[in-house]
């Protein structure tokens, strides 16, 4: 289905479960990083909040109608060894493991021109629009 | 970081294989017991953790691995379930998040990964760790199966649409799950099912069967929802009507209030209470007090807190059985029959109870002593109380003193503050509804352990026939006559009963059962009862003697039969599960023999540690006399480089230390004769470990065992196998008598001991030792520690006559 507005697919219910009391279901074992999406006349800028991820662990894919970002983030844990082998986890809120986020794209995006950069914990994906009137 | 070309792909379904980094499930997992819920693979479930052992589990294991086993407990009440008290199929889960509340409870969010089957426990303390296997599911196939899956999905979609309050996303998830096994699990997790039903579905590894079972549940719930919707529509109109009337009436009331003629409703409550009070017909003084309060009530606005305090009070007075007593049926023959119906043997106890009832029959106003049944847990003390009540045709009230903290629990709180309550005695009387119930003061010895003085003295007042006809509860504030109540007390251990109470009591000992007794009790009472409670008919389950014997000998070690009954219950539940699983076939009865027991209960609880542990020099089996009967314990001496000191670990206490010191100096004085170079001793310290909790009052009787442990260690000779000992020692090496011979020998026989060393002077106690126990054990009576070493280590001191 062609669209003309970018839209982040709603996060499945798993993203909201933190304090809910009903069991929810997820087929994949992934979590969803948060995104901001900005639209400018020349295209879209998508910013994905992905602190602590090795950039090689991020896979950015575009295909007609959608952008998929996925990868793995290890839990940021200090080595227990320094503490004489003993450490306990007092609080663990940060998502870890496999992540995946799918964003629906308008048809105007020039799939060939998509680029991404990673700096200070943000993954920026630049999705230029096709130059209108191009032959 | 530089720019990077995004990969360009066109096909490939998203999300299906996002978990390229499959979580590996190790073959042993820490086991988190949960109650009231079942975690299913694929679900993300918040779990609130309150139990200290579970917190410990998370503290210890999460830094190593985030994968835990989540198993549902069979009995929600259980605080620290063992592995066999959990359903053995559960889910491995990945702990995603962990948050602590200020009150130390922990909330975790767990992602169910896959089904696991728990095997034996590799550790039970401080939390469970068990071996797990991850059997493959049996996938469904064929056209019929595909159709069933589609039907399930369709019906589920209808159900979601029709059920109020289901999040919209549920539908999306439902449509996106391709795998039939995942689909079924998703529905199980979110359907409104009992824990047992969910567990059954979790245990179904055959996907086709699971899909069919879930389909059945979905259909039922769909039908119910449809029906509900219809009813809702039908009553919609009439509800509208009723609601309007209600509002009108409320408005009318408001108008009346404006006009100043309210108080109608209050008056009716006052009237109602007054009528109930008249029916209860309390003594005049009480009625006068009640009148006063009634009048006050009329002057207070109903919304004030005081109003509810007073009305609560008045309701109590109206409820109390001021004049209601049950008629005693003092037929001694019938009484005896009732006692026999409920309890096996206990001949002495029953005879004394009957005698006691007979005396009351002859002299109802007589002031007999209060009977107190004393014995280890699970010997039937509490249930005997119930039987006495049944035999007399009286109500039974039980006051458990174990948890009681302060005097107000017995005697009540003054009514001056909100939330005040009557004491437990008055509460129990109110509940019983008669003023002459059999009231069991259960576990009076626990009372003394928490505090002394006042609560005990409150109880004294309750028991004193000169005072208890006018017992004043602080809340009630008017006297209540307790003189017709028949009090019976119980205790585990006489030594802890507050002395003033002890003075008023006549103790009846219930020492604990032999294996033989237990077998009889199990056959006559426990097995039939557990079969019944688990919904099994005789045609479905045959329990053989070998099964019960195995449970007694290998899965329990107790003086009573409580654990035995629980284990029998566990077996019955296991059988019930298999019976239920084959409900379609005309099944023949499940035979429960020793093999079946082992299969259902897993590895035996008390694998004889005896043989392995006593292979090391320094380890001796001692016998202890504890509040819970007798017990065998390992006394273990270990040497360390040091300066000839002796140290006690584990069980602490002065008596123990003295015994240990005495044992060591005794050994020093005999070192020469035993061929040991005493100079060596100056170079080492000896630690003697006595397990905690084993010996509260009975310190000295471990003397012989400590001496032997030291000798065994230093001489490097292990103690003879399956030999246990008890006895006090003097500094000159004589062995003095000890108490609890009956209990100790019973425990020894139960644990599989062959020979017991007893002090010569305890020979006279042999009469009370059970004949069955005598058959199993060889007794050696000893007068001196030299004889002890001869029997235990096979060493004979030089120049001492044996
Ligand atoms: N002699 C016996 N005959 C039949 N059942 C018994 C006997 N002794 C104990 N039981 C059963 O064992 C269970 C535990 O008994 P309980 O009264 O709670 O023990 P206690 O109060 O001494 O700890 C009860 O179900 C009781 O009926
Ligand atoms: Mg009891």
PDB file of C-alpha atoms and ligand atoms in Angstrom, chain B residues 342-344 346 376-383 513 521 525-526 529 561-562 565, ligand 1:
ATOM      1  CA  UNK B 342     -10.198 -40.119  63.612  1.00  0.00           C
ATOM      2  CA  UNK B 343      -6.991 -41.434  65.102  1.00  0.00           C
ATOM      3  CA  UNK B 344      -4.992 -44.594  65.011  1.00  0.00           C
ATOM      4  CA  UNK B 346      -2.689 -43.408  70.723  1.00  0.00           C
ATOM      5  CA  UNK B 376       6.493 -33.284  68.085  1.00  0.00           C
ATOM      6  CA  UNK B 377       4.700 -31.726  65.087  1.00  0.00           C
ATOM      7  CA  UNK B 378       2.332 -33.878  63.119  1.00  0.00           C
ATOM      8  CA  UNK B 379       1.451 -36.429  65.778  1.00  0.00           C
ATOM      9  CA  UNK B 380      -2.171 -35.359  65.804  1.00  0.00           C
ATOM     10  CA  UNK B 381      -2.388 -32.966  68.741  1.00  0.00           C
ATOM     11  CA  UNK B 382      -4.491 -30.389  66.984  1.00  0.00           C
ATOM     12  CA  UNK B 383      -6.685 -32.887  65.260  1.00  0.00           C
ATOM     13  CA  UNK B 513       5.350 -42.814  65.748  1.00  0.00           C
ATOM     14  CA  UNK B 521      -1.944 -44.471  59.948  1.00  0.00           C
ATOM     15  CA  UNK B 525      -6.364 -42.452  57.287  1.00  0.00           C
ATOM     16  CA  UNK B 526      -3.891 -40.562  55.187  1.00  0.00           C
ATOM     17  CA  UNK B 529      -8.078 -38.904  52.711  1.00  0.00           C
ATOM     18  CA  UNK B 561       2.986 -37.880  59.963  1.00  0.00           C
ATOM     19  CA  UNK B 562       2.551 -34.399  58.570  1.00  0.00           C
ATOM     20  CA  UNK B 565       0.660 -36.913  54.481  1.00  0.00           C
TER      21      UNK B 565
HETATM   22  N1  LIG C   1      -2.756 -41.335  65.058  1.00  0.00           N
HETATM   23  C1  LIG C   1      -3.207 -40.724  63.960  1.00  0.00           C
HETATM   24  N2  LIG C   1      -4.182 -41.292  63.238  1.00  0.00           N
HETATM   25  C2  LIG C   1      -4.660 -40.664  62.126  1.00  0.00           C
HETATM   26  N3  LIG C   1      -4.227 -39.503  61.665  1.00  0.00           N
HETATM   27  C3  LIG C   1      -3.260 -38.883  62.370  1.00  0.00           C
HETATM   28  C4  LIG C   1      -2.713 -39.454  63.540  1.00  0.00           C
HETATM   29  N4  LIG C   1      -1.766 -38.616  64.004  1.00  0.00           N
HETATM   30  C5  LIG C   1      -1.744 -37.572  63.178  1.00  0.00           C
HETATM   31  N5  LIG C   1      -2.634 -37.719  62.186  1.00  0.00           N
HETATM   32  C6  LIG C   1      -2.888 -36.784  61.089  1.00  0.00           C
HETATM   33  O1  LIG C   1      -1.703 -36.057  60.820  1.00  0.00           O
HETATM   34  C7  LIG C   1      -1.994 -34.720  60.490  1.00  0.00           C
HETATM   35  C8  LIG C   1      -1.223 -33.765  61.346  1.00  0.00           C
HETATM   36  O2  LIG C   1      -1.764 -33.745  62.633  1.00  0.00           O
HETATM   37  P1  LIG C   1      -1.867 -32.434  63.546  1.00  0.00           P
HETATM   38  O3  LIG C   1      -3.032 -32.589  64.427  1.00  0.00           O
HETATM   39  O4  LIG C   1      -1.787 -31.206  62.725  1.00  0.00           O
HETATM   40  O5  LIG C   1      -0.534 -32.578  64.369  1.00  0.00           O
HETATM   41  P2  LIG C   1       0.042 -31.648  65.503  1.00  0.00           P
HETATM   42  O6  LIG C   1      -1.026 -30.699  65.922  1.00  0.00           O
HETATM   43  O7  LIG C   1       0.441 -32.615  66.551  1.00  0.00           O
HETATM   44  O8  LIG C   1       1.222 -30.987  64.893  1.00  0.00           O
HETATM   45  C9  LIG C   1      -3.482 -34.554  60.626  1.00  0.00           C
HETATM   46  O9  LIG C   1      -4.033 -34.632  59.356  1.00  0.00           O
HETATM   47  C10 LIG C   1      -3.885 -35.727  61.489  1.00  0.00           C
HETATM   48  O10 LIG C   1      -5.203 -36.115  61.231  1.00  0.00           O
END
